[in-house]
Coordinates of C-alpha atoms in Angstrom, one line a residue:
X1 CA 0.0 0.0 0.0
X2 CA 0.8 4.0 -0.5
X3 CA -0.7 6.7 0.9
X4 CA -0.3 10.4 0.7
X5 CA -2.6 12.7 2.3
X6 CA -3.3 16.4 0.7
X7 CA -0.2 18.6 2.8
X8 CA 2.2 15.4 1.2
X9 CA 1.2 16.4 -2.0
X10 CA 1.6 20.1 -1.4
X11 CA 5.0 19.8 0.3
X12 CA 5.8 17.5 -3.0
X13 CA 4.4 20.4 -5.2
X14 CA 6.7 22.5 -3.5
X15 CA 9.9 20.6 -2.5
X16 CA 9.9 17.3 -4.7
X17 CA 12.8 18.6 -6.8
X18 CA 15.1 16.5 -4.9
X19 CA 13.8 13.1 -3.3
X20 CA 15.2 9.9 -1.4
X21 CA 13.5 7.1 0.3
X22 CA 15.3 3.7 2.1
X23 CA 13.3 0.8 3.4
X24 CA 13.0 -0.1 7.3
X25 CA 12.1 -2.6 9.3
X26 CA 10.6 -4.1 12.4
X27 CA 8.1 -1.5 12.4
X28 CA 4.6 -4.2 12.6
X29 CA 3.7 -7.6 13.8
X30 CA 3.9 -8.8 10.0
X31 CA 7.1 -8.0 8.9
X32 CA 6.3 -5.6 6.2
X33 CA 8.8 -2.8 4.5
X34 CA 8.0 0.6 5.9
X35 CA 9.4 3.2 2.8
X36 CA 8.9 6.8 3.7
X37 CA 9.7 9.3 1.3
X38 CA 11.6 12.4 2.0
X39 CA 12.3 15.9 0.8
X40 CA 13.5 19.1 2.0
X41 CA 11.1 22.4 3.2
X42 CA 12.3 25.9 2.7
X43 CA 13.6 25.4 6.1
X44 CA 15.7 23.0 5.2
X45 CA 14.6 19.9 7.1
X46 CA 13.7 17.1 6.6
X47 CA 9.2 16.4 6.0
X48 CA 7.4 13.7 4.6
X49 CA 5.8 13.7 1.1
X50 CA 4.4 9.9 1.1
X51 CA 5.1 6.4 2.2
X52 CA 4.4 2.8 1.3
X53 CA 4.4 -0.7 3.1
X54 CA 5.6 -3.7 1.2
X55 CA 5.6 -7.4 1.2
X56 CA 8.5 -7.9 -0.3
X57 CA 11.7 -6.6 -1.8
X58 CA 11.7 -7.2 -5.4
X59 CA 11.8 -5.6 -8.7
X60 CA 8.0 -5.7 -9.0
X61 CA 7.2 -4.3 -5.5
X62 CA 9.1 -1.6 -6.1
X63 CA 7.9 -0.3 -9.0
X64 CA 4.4 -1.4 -8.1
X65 CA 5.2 1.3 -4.7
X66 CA 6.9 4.2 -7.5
X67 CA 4.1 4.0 -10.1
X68 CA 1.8 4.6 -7.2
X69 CA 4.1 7.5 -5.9
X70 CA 3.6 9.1 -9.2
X71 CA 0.4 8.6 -9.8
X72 CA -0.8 10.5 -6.0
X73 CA 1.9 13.4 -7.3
X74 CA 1.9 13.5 -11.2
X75 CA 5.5 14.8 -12.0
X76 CA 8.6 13.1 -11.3
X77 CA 11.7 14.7 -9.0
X78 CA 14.7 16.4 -10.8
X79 CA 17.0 13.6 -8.2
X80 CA 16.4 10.6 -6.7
X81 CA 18.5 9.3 -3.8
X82 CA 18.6 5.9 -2.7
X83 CA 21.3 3.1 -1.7
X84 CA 22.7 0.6 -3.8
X85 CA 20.0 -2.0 -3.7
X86 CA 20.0 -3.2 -7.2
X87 CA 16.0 -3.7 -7.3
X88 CA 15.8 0.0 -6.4
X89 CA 18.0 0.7 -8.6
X90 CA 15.8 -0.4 -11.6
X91 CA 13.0 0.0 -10.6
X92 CA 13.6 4.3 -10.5
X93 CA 15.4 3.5 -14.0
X94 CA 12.2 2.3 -15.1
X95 CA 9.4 4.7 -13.5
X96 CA 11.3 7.7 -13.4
X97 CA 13.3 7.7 -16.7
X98 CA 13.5 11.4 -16.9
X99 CA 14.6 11.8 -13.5
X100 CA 18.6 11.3 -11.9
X101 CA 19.6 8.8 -9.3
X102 CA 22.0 9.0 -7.0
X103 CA 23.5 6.7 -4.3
X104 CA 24.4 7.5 -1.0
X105 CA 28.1 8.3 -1.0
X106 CA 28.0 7.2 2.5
X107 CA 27.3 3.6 2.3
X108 CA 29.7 3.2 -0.2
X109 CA 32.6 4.9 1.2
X110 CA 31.8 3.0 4.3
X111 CA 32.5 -0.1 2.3
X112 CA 36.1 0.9 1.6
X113 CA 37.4 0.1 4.4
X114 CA 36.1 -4.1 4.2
X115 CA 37.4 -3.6 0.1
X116 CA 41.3 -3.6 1.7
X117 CA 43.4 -4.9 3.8
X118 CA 43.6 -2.9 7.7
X119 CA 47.9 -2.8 6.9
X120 CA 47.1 -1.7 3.4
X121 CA 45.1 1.9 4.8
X122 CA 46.7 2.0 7.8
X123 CA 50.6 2.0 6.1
X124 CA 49.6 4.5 3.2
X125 CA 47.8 7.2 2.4
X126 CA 45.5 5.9 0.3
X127 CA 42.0 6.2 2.1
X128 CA 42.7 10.1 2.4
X129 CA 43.7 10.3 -1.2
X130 CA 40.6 8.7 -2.1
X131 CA 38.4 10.4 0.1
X132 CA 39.6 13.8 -0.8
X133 CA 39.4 13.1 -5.0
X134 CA 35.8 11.5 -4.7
X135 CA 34.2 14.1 -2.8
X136 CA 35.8 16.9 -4.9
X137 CA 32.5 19.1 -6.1
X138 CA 34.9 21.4 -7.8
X139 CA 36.7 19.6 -10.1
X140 CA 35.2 18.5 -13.6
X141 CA 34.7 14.7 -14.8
X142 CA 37.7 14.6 -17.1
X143 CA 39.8 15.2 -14.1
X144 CA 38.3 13.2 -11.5
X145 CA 38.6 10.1 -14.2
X146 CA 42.4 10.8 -15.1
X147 CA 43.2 10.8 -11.0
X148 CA 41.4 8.2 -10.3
X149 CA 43.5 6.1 -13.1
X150 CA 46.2 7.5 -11.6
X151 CA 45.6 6.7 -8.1
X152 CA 44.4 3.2 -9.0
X153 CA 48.0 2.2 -10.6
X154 CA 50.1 3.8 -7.7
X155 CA 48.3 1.4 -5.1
X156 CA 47.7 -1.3 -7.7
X157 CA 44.2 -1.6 -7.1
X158 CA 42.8 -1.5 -10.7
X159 CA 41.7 -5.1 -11.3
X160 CA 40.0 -5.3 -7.9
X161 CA 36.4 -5.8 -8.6
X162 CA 34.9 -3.5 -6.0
X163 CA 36.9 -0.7 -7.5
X164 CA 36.0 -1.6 -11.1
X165 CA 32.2 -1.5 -10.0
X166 CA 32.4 1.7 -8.7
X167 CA 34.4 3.3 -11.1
X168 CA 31.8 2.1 -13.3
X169 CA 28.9 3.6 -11.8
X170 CA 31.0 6.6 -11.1
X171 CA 28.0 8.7 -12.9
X172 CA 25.2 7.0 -10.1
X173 CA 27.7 8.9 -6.8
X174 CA 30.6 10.9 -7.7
X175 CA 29.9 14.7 -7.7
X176 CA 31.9 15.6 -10.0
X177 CA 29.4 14.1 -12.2
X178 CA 26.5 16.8 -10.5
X179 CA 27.9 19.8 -10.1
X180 CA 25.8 21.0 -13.1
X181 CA 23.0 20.0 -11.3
X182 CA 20.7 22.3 -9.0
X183 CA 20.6 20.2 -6.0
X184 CA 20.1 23.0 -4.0
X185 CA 23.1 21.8 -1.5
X186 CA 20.8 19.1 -0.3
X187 CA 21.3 15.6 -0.7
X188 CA 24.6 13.6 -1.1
X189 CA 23.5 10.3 1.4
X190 CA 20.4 9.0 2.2
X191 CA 21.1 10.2 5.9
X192 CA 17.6 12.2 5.6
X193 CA 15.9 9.4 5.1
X194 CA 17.8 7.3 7.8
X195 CA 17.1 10.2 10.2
X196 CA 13.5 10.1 9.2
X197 CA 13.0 6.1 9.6
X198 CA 14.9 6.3 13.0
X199 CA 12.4 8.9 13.7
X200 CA 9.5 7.1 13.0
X201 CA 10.9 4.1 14.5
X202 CA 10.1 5.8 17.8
X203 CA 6.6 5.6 17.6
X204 CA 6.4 2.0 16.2
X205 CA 8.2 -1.0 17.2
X206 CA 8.1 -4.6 16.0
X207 CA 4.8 -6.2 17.7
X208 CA 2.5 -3.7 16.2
X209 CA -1.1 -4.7 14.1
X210 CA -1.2 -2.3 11.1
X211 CA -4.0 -0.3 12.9
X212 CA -1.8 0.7 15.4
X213 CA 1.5 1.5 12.9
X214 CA -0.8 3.5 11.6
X215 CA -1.9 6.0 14.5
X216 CA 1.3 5.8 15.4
X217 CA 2.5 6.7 11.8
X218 CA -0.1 9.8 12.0
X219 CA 0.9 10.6 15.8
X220 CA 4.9 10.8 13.8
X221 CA 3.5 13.0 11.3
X222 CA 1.6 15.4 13.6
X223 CA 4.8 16.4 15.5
X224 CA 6.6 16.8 12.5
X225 CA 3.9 19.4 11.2
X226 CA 3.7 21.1 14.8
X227 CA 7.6 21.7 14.3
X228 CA 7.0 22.9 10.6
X229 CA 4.5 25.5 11.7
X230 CA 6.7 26.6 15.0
X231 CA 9.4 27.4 12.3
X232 CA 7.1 28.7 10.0
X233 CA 6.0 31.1 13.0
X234 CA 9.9 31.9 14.3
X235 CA 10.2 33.1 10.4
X236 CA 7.5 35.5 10.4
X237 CA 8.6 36.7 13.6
X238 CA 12.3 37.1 13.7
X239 CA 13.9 40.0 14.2
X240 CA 17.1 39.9 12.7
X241 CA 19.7 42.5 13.7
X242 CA 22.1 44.1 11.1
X243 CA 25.0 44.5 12.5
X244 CA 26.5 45.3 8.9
X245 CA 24.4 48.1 7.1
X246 CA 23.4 46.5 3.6
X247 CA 20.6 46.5 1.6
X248 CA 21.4 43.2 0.4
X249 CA 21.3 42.0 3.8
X250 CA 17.8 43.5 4.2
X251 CA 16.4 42.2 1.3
X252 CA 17.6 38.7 2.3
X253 CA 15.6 39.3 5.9
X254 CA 12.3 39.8 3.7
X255 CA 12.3 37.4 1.6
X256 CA 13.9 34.2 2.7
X257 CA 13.0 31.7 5.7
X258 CA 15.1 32.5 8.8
X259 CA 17.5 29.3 8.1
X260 CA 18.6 30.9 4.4
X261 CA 18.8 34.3 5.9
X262 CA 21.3 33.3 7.9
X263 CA 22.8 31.4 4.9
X264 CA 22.8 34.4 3.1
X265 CA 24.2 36.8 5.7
X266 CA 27.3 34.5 6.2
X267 CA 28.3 34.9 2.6
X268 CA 27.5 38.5 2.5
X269 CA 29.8 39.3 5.5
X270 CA 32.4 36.8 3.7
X271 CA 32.3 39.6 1.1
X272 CA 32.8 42.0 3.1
X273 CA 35.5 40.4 5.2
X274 CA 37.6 38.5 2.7
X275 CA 37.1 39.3 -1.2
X276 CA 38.6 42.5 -2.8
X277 CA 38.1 43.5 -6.4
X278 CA 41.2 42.8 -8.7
X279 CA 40.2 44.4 -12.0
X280 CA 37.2 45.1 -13.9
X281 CA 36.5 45.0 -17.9
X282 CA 33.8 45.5 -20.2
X283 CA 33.2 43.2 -23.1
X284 CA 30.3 44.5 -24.8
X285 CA 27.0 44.1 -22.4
X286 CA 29.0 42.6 -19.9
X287 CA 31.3 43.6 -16.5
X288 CA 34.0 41.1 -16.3
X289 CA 35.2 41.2 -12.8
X290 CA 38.1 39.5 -11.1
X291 CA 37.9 38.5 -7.2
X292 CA 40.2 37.3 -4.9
X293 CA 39.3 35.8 -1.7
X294 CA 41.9 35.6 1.2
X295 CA 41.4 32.4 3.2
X296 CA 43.0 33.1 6.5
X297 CA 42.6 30.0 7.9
X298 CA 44.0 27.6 5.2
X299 CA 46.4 30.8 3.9
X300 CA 45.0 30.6 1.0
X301 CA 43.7 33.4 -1.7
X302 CA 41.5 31.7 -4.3
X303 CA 40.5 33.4 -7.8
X304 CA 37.2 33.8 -9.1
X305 CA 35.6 35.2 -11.9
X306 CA 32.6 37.2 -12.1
X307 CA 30.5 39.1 -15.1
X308 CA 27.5 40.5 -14.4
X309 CA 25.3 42.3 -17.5
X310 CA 23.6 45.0 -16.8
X311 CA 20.7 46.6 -16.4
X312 CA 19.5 42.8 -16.7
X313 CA 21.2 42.1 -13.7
X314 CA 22.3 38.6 -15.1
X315 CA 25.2 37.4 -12.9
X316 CA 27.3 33.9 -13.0
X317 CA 30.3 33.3 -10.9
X318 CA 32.8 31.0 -11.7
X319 CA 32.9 28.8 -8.2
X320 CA 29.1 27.9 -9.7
X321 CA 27.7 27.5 -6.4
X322 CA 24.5 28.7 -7.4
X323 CA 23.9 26.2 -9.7
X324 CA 25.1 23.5 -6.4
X325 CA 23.2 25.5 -3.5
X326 CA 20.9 28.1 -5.2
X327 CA 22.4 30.8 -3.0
X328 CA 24.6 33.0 -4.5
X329 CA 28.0 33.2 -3.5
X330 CA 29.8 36.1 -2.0
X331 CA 31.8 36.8 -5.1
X332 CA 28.4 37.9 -6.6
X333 CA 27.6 39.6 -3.7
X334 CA 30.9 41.6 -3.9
X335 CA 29.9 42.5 -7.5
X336 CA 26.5 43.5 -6.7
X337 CA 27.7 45.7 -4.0
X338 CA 30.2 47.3 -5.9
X339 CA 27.9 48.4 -8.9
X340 CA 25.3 49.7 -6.2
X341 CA 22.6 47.1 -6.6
X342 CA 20.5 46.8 -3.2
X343 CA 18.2 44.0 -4.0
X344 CA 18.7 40.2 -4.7
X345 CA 18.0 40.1 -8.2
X346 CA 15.0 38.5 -8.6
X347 CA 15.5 35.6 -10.4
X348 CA 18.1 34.2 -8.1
X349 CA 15.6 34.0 -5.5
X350 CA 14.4 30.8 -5.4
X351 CA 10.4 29.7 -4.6
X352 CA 11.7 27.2 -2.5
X353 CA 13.9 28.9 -0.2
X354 CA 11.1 32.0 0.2
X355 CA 9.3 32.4 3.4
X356 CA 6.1 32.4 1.6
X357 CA 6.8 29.3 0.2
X358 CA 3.7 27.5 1.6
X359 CA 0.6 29.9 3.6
X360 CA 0.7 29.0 6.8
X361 CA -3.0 28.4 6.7
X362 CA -2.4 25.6 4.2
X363 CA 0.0 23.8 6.4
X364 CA -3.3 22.6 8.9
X365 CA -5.1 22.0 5.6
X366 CA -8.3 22.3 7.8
X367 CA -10.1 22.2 4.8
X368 CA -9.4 19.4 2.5
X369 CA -11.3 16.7 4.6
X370 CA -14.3 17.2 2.0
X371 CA -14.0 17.2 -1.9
X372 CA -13.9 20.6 -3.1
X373 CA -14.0 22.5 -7.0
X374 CA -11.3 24.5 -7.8
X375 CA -12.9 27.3 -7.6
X376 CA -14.0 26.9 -3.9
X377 CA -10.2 26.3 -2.9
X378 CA -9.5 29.1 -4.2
X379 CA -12.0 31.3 -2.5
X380 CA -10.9 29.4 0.6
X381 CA -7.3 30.0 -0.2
X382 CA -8.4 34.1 -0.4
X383 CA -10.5 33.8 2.4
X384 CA -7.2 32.7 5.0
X385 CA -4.9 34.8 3.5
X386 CA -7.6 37.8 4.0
X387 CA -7.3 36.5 7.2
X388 CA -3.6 35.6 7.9
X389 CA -2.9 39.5 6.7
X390 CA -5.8 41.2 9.0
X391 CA -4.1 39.2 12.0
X392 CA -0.9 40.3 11.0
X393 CA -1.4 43.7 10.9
X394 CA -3.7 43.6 14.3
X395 CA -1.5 41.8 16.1
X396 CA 0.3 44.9 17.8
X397 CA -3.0 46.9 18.4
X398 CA -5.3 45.4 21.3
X399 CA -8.2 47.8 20.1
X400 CA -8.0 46.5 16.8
X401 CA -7.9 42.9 17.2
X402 CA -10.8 43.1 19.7
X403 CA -12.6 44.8 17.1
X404 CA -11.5 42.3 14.5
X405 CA -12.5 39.3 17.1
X406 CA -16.4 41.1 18.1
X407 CA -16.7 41.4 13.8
X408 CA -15.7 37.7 13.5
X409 CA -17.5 36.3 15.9
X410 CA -21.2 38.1 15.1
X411 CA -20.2 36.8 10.9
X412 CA -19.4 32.8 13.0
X413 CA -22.8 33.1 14.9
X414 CA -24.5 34.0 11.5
X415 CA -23.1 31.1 10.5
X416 CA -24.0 28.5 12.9
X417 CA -27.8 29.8 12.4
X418 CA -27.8 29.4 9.2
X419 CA -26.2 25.7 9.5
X420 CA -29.0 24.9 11.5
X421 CA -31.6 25.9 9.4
X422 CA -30.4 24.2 6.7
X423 CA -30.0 21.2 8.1
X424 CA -32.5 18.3 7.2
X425 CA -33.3 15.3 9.4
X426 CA -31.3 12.9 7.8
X427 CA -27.6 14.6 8.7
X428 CA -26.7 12.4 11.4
X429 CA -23.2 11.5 13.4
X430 CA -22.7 8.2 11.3
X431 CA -23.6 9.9 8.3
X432 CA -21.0 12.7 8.7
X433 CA -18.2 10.3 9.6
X434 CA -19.0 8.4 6.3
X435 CA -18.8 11.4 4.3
X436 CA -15.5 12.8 6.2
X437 CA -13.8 9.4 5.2
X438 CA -15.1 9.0 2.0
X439 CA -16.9 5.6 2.1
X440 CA -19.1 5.2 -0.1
X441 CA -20.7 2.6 2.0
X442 CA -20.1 0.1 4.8
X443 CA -20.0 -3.4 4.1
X444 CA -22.0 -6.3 5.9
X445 CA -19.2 -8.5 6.0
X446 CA -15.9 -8.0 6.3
X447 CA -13.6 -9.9 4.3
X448 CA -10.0 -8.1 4.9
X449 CA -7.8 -10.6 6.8
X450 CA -4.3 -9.7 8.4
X451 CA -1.1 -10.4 6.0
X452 CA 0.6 -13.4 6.6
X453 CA 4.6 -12.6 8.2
X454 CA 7.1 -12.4 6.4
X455 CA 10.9 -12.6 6.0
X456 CA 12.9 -10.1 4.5
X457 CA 16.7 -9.4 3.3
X458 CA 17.1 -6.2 6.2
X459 CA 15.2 -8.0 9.2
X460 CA 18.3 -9.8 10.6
X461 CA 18.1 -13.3 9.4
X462 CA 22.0 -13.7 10.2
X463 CA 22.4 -15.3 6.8
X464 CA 24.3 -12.5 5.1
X465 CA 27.8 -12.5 4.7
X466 CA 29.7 -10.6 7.2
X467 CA 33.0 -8.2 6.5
X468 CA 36.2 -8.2 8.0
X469 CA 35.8 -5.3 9.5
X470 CA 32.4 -6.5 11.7
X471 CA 34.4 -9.7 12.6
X472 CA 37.1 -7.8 14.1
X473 CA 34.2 -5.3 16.1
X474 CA 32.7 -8.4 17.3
X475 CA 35.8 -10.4 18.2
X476 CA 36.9 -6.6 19.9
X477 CA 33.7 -6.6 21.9
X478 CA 34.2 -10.7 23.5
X479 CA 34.7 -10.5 27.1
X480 CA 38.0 -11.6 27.6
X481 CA 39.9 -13.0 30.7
X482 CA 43.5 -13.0 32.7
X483 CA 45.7 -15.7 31.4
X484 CA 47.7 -17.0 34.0
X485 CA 50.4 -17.7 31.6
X486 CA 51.3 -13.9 30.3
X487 CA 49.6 -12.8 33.0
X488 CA 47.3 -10.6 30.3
X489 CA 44.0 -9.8 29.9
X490 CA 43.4 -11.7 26.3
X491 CA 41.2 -13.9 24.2
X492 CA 43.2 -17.6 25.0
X493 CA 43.5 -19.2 28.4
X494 CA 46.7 -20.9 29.8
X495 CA 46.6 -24.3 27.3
X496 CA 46.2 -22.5 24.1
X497 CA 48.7 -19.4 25.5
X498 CA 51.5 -18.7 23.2
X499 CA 53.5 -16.9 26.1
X500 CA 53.9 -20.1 27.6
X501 CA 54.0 -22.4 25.3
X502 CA 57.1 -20.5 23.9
X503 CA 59.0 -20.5 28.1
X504 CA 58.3 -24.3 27.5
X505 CA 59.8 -24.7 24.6
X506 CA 62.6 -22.4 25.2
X507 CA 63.0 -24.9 28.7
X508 CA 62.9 -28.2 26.5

């Protein structure tokens, strides 16, 4: 099954650019896959846009889960994030064909370390080598391949098969292979998702009937709306102090939630602080402008270039962090500040990132219990924001709102007469509840059993095979005991102790 209620598919309407999902367990009684989906809000954290339960792991299961993913939210996500599980892995190749996938960098570079031998990283340099070249966003494919070669034949690890894989699927993880891509600075391991599961883990645990994973599931989800709409409210009520006098830094306070803001602010100080104009030329519409950035900490000065064409305002940086975060970077903001531009130009302000991003009235979605027309929701929709603004601008005058309260509440008792009036003898509790839920009627007998148990390949069955590296945790975690032989605290006992049985034979 899938489900996604009407503020999923908002959030998804808004956010689902950039999407990952990975499978957890123990969650019910019956062994079945929980698979939230994840995005990112204009806060930056973490919500949930839809989830599925499955029987099973395969191919078919998956895509069965996707096409239903697609067909509660129409369009499909710029980037899809996921581990390496191979059924995943085709099943987004064939739902979402237009879309990218990514795997988590994490879980493979975890792997690295069971991929060699403990001398091999421990007596070279190899793991920081590798590290540092894979998770390069700067440099450009071309590069990253030739280094890799390189690296490959120093340590003579080119016709080991892991490595082969994963140069392989170098375009499924490496950045160099996104830095094209707007990812808005967001995803590069599924450790949203896994934050998410463990999350909801809390309010589920292995012994539960469906019926009660799902109260749980929408107790989960209420708390992680409540926290949406307390940052949502410390937004619209910050007070953010300018301790550097900017316009830029102004504009940034309007328009953008109080996370970005900040976001913003650090790389407009950083051009104030550390970037200084080098030289400036115009080639035909456009202001060529070379920066240098002084890096104190790493004593460094780094070289940018930016052109800017004006009265456009068109702006591109060479560092291309826009296209990687959708902020701009403080070399722009050096240039904008320098030609006397005191407003984010428009069209690098992203929807997403905007405080107004999502009404706050449409976060309780109080409304969308009942099937409405288009045109109602959007009288609704006028009808809160009408609301939302009077509120907003009463909020600092007593007088005012307790006028705006005495008007509300004579239009609310107008209301509630006419309800009554209208209604006829057959509106009754049972009737209302039907209608809420959208049954279209209830059945005499009921013929929906509980699914059978089930095994799966992530609920422990101790039948996988296990690396090096957990042998050696394990064997690290045994209790271990004083032999009476090297007088040690060790893993052997006095007959098996080498200690001793080299005295002996030393003796002999």
């Amino acid at each position: 099954m899938f489900w996604a209620d009407e503020t999923d598919k908002l959030y998804y309407k808004e956010f689902g650019d950039v999407i990952s999902f990975d499978a957890t367990f123990r969650t019910n009684k019956y062994g079945m896959i929980f698979v939230p989906f994840t995005a990112i809000d204009n806060h930056k954290r973490s919500i949930n846009i839809g989830a599925g339960l499955l029987s099973n792991e395969s191919i078919e299961s998956y895509r069965w889960l996707l096409e239903a993913f697609l067909k509660a939210h129409v369009k499909h996500p710029q980037l899809v994030l996921t581990d390496q599980d191979p059924t995943i892995l085709q099943a987004v190749e064939a739902i979402f064909p237009t879309s990218n996938h990514r795997l988590c960098m994490w879980h493979i570079m975890k792997k690295l370390q069971a991929k060699v031998s403990a001398d091999f990283l421990k007596n070279t340099d190899f793991r920081k080598r590798f590290t540092k070249l894979v998770w390069n966003v700067y440099i450009e494919p071309e590069v990253f391949e030739s280094r890799s070669k390189l690296l490959m034949r120093k340590f003579k690890l080119q016709d080991k098969r892991w490595f082969k894989d994963m140069y392989r699927d170098r375009k499924l993880w490496i950045p160099a292979y996104f830095k094209d891509m707007p990812l808005h600075g967001l995803m590069k391991t599924t450790s949203r998702s896994e934050s998410v599961n463990s999350y909801f883990n809390k309010y589920s645990n292995s012994g539960n009937l469906l019926i009660y994973f799902m109260m749980n599931y929408d107790t989960a989800i209420g708390k992680q709306r409540n926290a949406q709409q307390k940052l949502e409210h410390d937004t619209k009520n910050a007070k953010h102090e300018m301790t550097l006098p900017s316009g830029l830094l102004e504009h940034a306070a309007v328009v953008y939630t109080k996370k970005i803001f900040f976001e913003v602010k650090k790389e407009i100080f950083k051009a104030a602080w550390y970037c200084s104009i080098d030289s400036v030329e115009k080639i035909d519409r456009w202001q060529v402008v070379m920066i240098t950035q002084t890096d104190k900490s790493k004593q460094l000065k780094i070289k940018c270039k930016v052109e800017l064409k004006l009265p456009e305002k068109e702006v591109k940086c060479s560092c291309n962090q826009f296209i990687r975060t959708s902020i701009l970077c403080h070399h722009i903001f050096v240039v904008l500040k320098n030609n006397h531009i005191e407003e984010i130009p428009k069209q690098y302000i992203l929807r997403r990132w905007r405080r107004d991003a999502i009404s706050s009235h449409l976060l309780a979605m109080k409304h969308v219990a009942m099937e409405i027309e288009d045109d109602t929701f959007k009288l609704l929709t006028e009808a809160y924001n009408n609301i939302e603004y009077w509120l907003d601008h009463f909020k600092r005058s007593k007088e005012k709102l307790l006028e705006f309260v005495e008007k509300t509440c004579t239009l609310k008792q107008a209301a509630m007469e006419f309800g009554s009036s209208s209604q006829t003898s057959s509106d009754n509790d049972e009737e209302e509840i039907i209608r809420m839920l959208g049954i279209r009627s209830i059945p005499d007998e009921i013929n929906i059993h509980p699914p059978a148990s089930i095994r799966t390949k992530g609920s422990g069955t101790k039948k996988r095979m296990v690396s090096a590296i957990e042998k050696a945790v394990a064997a690290a975690k045994k209790k271990t005991r004083m032999c009476t032989g090297c007088n040690q605290y060790v893993n052997h006992n006095l007959r098996t102790c080498k200690v001793r049985l080299a005295r002996e034979s030393k003796a002999a």
